[in-house]
CSV table of C-alpha atoms in Angstrom, one decimal:
chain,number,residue,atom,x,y,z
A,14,UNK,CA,-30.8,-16.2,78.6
A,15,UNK,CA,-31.6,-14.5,75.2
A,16,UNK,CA,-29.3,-12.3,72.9
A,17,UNK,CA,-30.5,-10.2,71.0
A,18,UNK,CA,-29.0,-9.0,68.0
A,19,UNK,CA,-29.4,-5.7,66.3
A,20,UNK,CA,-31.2,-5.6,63.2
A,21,UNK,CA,-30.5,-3.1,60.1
A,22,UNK,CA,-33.0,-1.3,58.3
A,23,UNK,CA,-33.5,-4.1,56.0
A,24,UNK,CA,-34.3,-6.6,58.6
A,25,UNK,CA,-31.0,-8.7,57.9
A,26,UNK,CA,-28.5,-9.0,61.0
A,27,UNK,CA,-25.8,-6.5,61.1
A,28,UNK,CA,-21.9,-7.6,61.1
A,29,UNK,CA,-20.1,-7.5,64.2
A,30,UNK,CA,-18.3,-4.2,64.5
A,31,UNK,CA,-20.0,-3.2,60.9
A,32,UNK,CA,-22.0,0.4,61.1
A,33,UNK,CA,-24.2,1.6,57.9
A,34,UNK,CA,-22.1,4.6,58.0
A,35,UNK,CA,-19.0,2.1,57.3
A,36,UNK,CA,-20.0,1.2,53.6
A,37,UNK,CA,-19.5,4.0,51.2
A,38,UNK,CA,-22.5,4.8,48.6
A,39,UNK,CA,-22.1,3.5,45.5
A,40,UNK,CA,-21.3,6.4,42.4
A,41,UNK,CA,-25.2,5.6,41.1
A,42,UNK,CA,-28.2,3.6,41.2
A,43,UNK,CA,-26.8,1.3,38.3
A,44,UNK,CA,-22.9,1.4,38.4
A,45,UNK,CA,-20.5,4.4,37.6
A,46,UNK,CA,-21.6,7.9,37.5
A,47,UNK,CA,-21.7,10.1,34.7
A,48,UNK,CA,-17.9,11.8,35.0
A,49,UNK,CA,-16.4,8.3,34.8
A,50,UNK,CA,-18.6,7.5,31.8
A,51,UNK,CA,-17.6,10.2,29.7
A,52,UNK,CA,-14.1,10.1,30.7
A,53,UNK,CA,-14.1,6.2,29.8
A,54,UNK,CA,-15.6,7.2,26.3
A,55,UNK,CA,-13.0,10.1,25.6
A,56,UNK,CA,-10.4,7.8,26.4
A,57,UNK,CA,-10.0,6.4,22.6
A,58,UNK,CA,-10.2,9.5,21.1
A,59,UNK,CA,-7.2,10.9,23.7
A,60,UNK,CA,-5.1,8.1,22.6
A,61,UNK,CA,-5.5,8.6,18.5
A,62,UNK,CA,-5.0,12.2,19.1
A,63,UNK,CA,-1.1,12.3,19.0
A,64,UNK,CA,-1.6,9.9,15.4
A,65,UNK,CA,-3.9,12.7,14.1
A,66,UNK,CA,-2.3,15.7,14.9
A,67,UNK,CA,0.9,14.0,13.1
A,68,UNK,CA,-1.1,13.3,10.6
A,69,UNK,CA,-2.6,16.6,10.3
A,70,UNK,CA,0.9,18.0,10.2
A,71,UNK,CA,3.5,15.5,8.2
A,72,UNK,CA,0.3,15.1,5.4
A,73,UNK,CA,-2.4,17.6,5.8
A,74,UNK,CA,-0.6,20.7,5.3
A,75,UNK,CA,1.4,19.5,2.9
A,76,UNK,CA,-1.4,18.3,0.7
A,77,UNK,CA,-3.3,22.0,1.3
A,78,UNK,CA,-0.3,23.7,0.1
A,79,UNK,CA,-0.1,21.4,-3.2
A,80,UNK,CA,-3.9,22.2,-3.7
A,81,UNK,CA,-2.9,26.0,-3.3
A,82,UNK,CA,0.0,25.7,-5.7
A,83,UNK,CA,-2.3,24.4,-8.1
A,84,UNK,CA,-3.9,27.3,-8.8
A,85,UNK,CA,-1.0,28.8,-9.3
A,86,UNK,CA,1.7,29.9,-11.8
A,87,UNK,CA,5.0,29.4,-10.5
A,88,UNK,CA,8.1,28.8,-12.4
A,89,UNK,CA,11.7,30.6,-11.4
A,90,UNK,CA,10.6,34.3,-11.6
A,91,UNK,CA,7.8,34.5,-9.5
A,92,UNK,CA,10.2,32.3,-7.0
A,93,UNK,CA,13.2,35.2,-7.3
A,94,UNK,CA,10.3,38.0,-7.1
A,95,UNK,CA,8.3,36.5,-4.5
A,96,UNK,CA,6.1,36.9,-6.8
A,97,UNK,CA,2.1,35.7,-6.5
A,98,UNK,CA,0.1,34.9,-10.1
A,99,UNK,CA,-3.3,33.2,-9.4
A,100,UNK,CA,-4.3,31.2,-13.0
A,101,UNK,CA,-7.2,29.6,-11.0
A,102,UNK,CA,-8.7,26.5,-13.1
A,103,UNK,CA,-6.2,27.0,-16.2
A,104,UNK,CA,-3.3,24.7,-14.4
A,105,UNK,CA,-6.2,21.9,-14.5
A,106,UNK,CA,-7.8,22.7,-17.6
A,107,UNK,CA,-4.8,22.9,-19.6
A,108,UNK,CA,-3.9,19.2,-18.0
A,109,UNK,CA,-6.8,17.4,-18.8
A,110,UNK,CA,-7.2,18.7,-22.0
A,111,UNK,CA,-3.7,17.3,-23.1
A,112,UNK,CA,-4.0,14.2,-24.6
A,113,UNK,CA,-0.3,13.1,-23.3
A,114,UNK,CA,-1.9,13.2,-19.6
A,115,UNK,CA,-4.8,10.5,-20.9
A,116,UNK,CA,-2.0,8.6,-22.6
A,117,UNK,CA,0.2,8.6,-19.2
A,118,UNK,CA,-3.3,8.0,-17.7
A,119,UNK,CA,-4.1,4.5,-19.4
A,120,UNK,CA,-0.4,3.4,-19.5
A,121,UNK,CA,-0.2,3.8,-15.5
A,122,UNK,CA,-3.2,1.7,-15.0
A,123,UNK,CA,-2.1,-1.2,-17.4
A,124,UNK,CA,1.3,-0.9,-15.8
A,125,UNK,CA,-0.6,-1.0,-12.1
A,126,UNK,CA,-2.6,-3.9,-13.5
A,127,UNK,CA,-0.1,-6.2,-14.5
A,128,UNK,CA,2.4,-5.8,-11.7
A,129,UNK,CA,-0.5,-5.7,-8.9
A,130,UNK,CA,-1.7,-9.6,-10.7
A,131,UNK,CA,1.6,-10.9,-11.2
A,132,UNK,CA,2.7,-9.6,-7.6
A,133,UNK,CA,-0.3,-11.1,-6.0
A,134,UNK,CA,-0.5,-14.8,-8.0
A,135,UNK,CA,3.7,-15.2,-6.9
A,136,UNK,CA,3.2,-13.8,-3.4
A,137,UNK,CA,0.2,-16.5,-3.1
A,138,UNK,CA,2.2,-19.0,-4.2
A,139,UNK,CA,5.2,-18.4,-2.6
A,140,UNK,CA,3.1,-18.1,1.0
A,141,UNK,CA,1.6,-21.2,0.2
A,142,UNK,CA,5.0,-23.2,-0.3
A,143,UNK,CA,6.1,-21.6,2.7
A,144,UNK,CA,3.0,-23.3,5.0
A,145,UNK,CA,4.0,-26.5,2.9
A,146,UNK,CA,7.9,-26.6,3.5
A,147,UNK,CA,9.9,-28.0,6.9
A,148,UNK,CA,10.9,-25.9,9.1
A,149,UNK,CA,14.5,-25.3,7.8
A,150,UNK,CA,13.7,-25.0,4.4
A,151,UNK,CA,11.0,-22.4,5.6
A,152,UNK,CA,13.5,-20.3,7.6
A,153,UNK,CA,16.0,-20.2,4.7
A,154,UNK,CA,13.3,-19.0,2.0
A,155,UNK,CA,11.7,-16.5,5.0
A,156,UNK,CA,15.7,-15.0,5.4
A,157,UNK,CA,15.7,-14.7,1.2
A,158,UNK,CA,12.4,-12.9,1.2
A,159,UNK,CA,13.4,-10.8,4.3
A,160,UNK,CA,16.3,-9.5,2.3
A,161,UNK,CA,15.0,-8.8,-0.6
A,162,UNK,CA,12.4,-6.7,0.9
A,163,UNK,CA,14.8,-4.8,3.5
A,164,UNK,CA,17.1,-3.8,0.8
A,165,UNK,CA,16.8,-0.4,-0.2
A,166,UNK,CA,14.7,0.9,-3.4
A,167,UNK,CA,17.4,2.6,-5.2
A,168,UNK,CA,19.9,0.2,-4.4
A,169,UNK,CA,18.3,-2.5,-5.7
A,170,UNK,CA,17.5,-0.7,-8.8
A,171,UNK,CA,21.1,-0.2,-9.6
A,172,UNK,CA,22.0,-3.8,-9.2
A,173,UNK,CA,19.2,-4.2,-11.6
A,174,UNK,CA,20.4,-1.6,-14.4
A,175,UNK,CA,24.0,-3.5,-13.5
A,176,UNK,CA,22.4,-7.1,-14.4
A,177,UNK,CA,20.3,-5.4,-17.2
A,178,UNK,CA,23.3,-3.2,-19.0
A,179,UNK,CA,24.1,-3.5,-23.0
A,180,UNK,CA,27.6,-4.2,-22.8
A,181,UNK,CA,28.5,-5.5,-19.6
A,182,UNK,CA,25.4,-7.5,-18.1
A,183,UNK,CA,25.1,-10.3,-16.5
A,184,UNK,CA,21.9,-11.1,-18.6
A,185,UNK,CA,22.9,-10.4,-21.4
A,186,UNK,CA,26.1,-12.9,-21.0
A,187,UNK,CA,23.8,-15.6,-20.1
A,188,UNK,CA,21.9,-15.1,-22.8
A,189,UNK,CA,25.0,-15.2,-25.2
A,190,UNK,CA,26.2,-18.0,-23.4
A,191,UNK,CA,22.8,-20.2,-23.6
A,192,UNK,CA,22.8,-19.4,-27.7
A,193,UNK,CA,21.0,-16.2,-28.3
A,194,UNK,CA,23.8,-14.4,-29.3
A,195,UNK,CA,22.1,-11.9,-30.7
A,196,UNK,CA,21.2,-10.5,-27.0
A,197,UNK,CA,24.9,-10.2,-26.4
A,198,UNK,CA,24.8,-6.5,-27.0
A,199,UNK,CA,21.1,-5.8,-26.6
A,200,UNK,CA,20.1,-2.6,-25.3
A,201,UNK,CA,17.4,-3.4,-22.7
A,202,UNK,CA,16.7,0.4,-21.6
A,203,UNK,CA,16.1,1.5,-25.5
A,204,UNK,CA,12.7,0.8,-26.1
A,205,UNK,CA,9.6,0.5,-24.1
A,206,UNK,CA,8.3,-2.5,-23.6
A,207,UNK,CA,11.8,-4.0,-22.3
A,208,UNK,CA,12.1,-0.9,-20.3
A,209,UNK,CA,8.9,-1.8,-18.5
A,210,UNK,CA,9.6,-5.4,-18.2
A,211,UNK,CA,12.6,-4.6,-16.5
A,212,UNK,CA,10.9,-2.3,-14.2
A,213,UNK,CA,8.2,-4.7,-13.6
A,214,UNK,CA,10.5,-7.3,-12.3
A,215,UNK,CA,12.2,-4.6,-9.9
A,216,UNK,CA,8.4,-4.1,-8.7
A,217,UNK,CA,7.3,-7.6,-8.5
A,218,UNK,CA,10.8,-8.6,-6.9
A,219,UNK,CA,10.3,-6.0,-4.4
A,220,UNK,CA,7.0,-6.8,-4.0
A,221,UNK,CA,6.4,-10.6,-3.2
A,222,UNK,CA,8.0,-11.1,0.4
A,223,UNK,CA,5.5,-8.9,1.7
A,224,UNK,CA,2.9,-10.5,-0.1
A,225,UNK,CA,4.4,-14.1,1.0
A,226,UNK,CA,5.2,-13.4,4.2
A,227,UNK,CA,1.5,-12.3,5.0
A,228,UNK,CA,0.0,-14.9,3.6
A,229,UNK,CA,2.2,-17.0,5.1
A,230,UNK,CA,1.2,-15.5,8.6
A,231,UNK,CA,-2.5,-16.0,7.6
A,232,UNK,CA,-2.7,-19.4,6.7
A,233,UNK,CA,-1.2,-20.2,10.5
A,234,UNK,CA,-5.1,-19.0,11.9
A,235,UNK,CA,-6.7,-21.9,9.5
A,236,UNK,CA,-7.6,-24.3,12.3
A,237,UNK,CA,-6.7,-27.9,10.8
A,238,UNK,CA,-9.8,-29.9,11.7
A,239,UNK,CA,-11.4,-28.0,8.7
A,240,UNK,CA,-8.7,-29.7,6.1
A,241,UNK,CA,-8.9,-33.1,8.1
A,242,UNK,CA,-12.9,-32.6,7.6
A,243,UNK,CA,-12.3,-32.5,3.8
A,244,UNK,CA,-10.0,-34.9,3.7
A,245,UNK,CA,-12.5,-37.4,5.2
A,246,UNK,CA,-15.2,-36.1,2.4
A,247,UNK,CA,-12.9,-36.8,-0.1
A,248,UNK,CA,-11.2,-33.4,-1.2
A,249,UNK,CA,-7.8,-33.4,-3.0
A,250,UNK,CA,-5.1,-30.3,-2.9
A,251,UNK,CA,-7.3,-27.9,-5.1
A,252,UNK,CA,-10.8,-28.5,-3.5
A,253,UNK,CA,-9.2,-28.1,-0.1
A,254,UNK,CA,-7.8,-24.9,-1.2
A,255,UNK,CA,-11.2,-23.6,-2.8
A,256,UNK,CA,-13.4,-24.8,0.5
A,257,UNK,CA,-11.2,-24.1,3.1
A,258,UNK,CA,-7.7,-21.9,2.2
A,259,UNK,CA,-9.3,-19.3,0.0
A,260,UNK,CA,-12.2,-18.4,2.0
A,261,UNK,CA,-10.4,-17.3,5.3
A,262,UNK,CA,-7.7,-15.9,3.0
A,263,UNK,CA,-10.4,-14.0,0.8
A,264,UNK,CA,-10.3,-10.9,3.7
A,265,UNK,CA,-6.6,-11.0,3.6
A,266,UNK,CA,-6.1,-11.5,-0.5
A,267,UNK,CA,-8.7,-7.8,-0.6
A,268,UNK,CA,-6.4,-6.0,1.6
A,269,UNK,CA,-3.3,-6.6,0.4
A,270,UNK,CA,-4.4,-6.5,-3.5
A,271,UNK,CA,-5.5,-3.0,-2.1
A,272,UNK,CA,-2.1,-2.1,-0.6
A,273,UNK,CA,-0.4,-3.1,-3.9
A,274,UNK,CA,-2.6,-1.1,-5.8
A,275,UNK,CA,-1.5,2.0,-4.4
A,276,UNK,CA,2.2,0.8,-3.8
A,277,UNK,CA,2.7,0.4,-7.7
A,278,UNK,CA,0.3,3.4,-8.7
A,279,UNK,CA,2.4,5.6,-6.8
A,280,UNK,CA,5.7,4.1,-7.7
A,281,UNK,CA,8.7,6.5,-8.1
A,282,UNK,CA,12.0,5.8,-7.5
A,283,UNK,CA,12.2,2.4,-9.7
A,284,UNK,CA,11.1,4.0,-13.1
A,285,UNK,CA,13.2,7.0,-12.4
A,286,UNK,CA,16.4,5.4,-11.6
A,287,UNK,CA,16.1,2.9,-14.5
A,288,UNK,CA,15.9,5.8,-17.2
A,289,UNK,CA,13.9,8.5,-16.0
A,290,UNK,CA,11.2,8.1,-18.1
A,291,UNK,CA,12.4,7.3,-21.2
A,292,UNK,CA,13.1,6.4,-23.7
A,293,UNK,CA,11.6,9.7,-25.3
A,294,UNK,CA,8.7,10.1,-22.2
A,295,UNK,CA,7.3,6.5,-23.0
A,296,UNK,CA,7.8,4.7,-19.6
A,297,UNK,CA,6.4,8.0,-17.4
A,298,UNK,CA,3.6,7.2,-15.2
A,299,UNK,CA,1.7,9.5,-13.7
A,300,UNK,CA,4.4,10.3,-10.8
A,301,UNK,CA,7.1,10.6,-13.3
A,302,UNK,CA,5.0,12.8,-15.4
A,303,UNK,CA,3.9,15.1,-12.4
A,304,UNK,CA,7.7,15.7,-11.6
A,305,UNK,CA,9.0,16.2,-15.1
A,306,UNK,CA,6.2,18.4,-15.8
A,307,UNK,CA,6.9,20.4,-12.7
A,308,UNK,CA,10.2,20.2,-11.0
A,309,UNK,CA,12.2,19.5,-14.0
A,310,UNK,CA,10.3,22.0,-16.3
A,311,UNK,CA,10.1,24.5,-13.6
A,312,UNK,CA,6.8,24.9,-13.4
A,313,UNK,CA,5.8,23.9,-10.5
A,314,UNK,CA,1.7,24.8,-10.2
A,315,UNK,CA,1.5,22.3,-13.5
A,316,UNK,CA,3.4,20.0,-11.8
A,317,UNK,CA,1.4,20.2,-8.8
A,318,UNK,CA,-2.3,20.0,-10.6
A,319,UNK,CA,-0.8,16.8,-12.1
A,320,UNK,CA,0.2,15.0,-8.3
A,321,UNK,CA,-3.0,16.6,-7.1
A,322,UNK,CA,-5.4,14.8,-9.9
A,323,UNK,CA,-3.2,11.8,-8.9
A,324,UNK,CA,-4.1,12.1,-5.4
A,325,UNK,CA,-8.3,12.1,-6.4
A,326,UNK,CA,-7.4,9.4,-8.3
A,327,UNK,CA,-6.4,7.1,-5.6
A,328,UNK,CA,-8.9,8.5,-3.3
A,329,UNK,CA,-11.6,7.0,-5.5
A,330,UNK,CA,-10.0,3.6,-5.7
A,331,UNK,CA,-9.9,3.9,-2.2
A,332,UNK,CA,-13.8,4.7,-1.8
A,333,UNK,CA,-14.1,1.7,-4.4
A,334,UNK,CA,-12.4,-0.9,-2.3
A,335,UNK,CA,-14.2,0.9,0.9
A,336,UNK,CA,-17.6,0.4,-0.6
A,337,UNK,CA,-16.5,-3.3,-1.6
A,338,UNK,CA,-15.6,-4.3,1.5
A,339,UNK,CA,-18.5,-3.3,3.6
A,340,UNK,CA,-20.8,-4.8,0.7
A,341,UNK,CA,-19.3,-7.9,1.7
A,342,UNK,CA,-19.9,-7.1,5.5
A,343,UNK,CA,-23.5,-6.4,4.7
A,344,UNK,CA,-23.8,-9.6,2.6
A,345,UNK,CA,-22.0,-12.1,5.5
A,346,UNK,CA,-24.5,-10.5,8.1
C-alpha cells in the first residue's frame, strides 16, 4: 500500500497540519520594510532631542541675547526708561582697540598656560601613584582627592585667603616659625605675582583629583601582557611608560588637557573671591574684566562685547583641538 504525500509548490513535502496560508509574508524581499527602517534611523535623533532642546534653551538663548546686547548701549537709564540705543560695532570697536583688553588678553593665556601644565604634570603623577599603591593606601588617597574636589568653589577659596592672610595665617606662621621671619606679616594679596600664585594653587588644588582620578581609571584598560612583553625585552620604569602607558593614555591626556583648558580660561569665582581683581585691575582675566567692565561699571553692552569675544575665543581653541584630533584619526587609519 502506497502514501502519498502532498507536495508544495516547491516540490519539498508539506508539514503535517501546515497550510501555505499558515506562514505569514515576510515585510520584503530582503528583511524589514521601509517604515521600520526609517523609524529604526530616527530613533537616535528622538532620543538626543530632549538634550537639544535643553540645550537650545538653558544656552542658546541666552548666548543670542548676549550677542544682541552687544550691540547695544545699556547702562541704568536706558534700563529705568526702557529705553533701546543701538551703537552697532562701537561696543566691539572701542574693545579691541583698548590696549587694557590685549593686556588682560595675554595675561589670561599665560595664566591658562601655567595652571593647565602644572594641573596636568600633578594629575599624571598622582594617577600613576594611585595604579602603583595597595589597595588601602589607594582608597585613602582616592577619599582625599574625592574631597577636595566635591568641596565647593567659594568655600574653598575662603579657607585659602584664611591660610594665605597678613596677620593671622597659617602660612605665614609657618613661615615665621621655620626662620623667615620676615613673612610673618607678609601681605600675600598686595601684589601680583603672589596674588596669582595663590590663585593658581586654588586652581591646581581644585584641579588634580579629576585629573588623577581619570587617569587612574584609564590605566585599569592597559592589558598587562603588554608590560610583561617589555619586561621580557628588557624595558625599565620609563621605557615601559614611553612604549606602553603613554600611548593608550595619549587619547585620554588630549581630552582632558582640553577640558582644563577651558575650565581655567573661564575661571571666575577663585580670582574674584581672592581680591576681585586686584590689586589695582592686575590679576583680571578676561571673565573678571568682562564683569567689571559691565556689571560693576553699569554698562552692560561693554560688558557683554567683552564675554562675547571671550566666547569666539574658546570656540576657536575648540575648532583647534577638533581639527587635532581627527588629524590624528586620519594619520592612525
Amino acid at each position: 500500500m502506497s502514501v502519498q504525500t502532498k507536495r508544495t509548490d516547491t516540490g519539498t513535502a508539506a508539514a503535517p497540519g501546515v497550510r501555505k496560508t499558515d506562514v505569514p509574508p515576510p515585510d520584503g524581499p530582503t528583511g524589514p520594510g521601509p517604515a521600520r527602517r526609517r523609524g529604526g534611523a530616527s530613533a537616535p535623533y528622538l532620543l538626543l532631542l530632549p538634550g537639544l532642546l535643553a540645550t537650545v534653551v538653558l544656552l542658546g538663548w541666552p548666548l543670542v541675547k548676549n550677542g544682541i546686547l552687544s550691540f547695544q548701549n545699556l547702562n541704568p537709564r536706558q534700563l529705568i526708561l526702557h529705553l533701546t540705543e543701538w551703537r552697532g560695532f562701537d561696543n566691539y570697536t572701542d574693545v579691541l582697540g583698548s590696549t587694557d583688553f590685549w593686556k588682560v588678553v595675554q595675561r589670561t593665556v599665560v595664566f591658562t598656560a601655567v595652571n593647565v601644565v602644572l594641573i596636568m604634570v600633578l594629575g599624571t603623577l598622582m594617577g600613576l601613584l594611585l595604579a602603583r599603591l595597595g589597595k588601602r593606601m589607594r582608597l585613602l588617597l582616592l577619599l582625599g582627592l574625592v574631597l577636595a574636589w566635591a568641596m565647593p568653589v567659594v568655600a574653598a577659596t575662603t579657607v585659602y585667603q584664611w591660610l594665605f592672610a597678613q596677620r593671622f595665617g597659617v602660612v605665614n606662621w609657618l613661615l615665621a616659625k621655620a626662620g623667615w621671619s620676615s613673612m610673618a606679616d607678609y601681605n600675600w594679596f598686595g601684589t601680583q605675582l603672589s596674588t596669582f600664585s595663590v590663585i593658581i594653587l586654588v586652581i591646581v588644588w581644585q584641579s588634580i583629583p579629576f585629573v588623577a582620578i581619570n587617569l587612574y581609571a584609564a590605566t585599569t584598560t592597559i592589558p598587562k601582557e603588554l608590560y610583561e612583553a617589555a619586561s621580557l625585552d628588557g624595558a625599565g620604569s620609563w621605557k615601559s611608560f614611553t612604549s606602553v602607558t603613554f600611548p593608550f593614555l595619549r587619547p585620554f591626556l588630549w581630552a582632558t588637557t582640553f577640558l582644563e583648558v577651558i575650565w581655567v580660561f573661564k575661571a571666575f569665582p577663585q580670582i574674584f573671591a581672592i581680591n576681585m581683581g586686584g590689586p589695582d585691575r592686575l590679576t583680571e582675566t578676561l571673565p573678571i574684566y568682562a564683569f567689571v567692565e559691565g556689571p560693576g561699571n553699569q554698562h552692560y553692552g561693554m560688558g557683554a562685547a567683552i564675554s562675547f569675544l571671550t566666547i569666539l575665543i574658546l570656540l576657536g581653541l575648540t575648532a583647534y583641538y577638533l581639527r587635532t584630533v581627527l588629524k590624528q584619526e586620519e594619520d592612525e587609519l
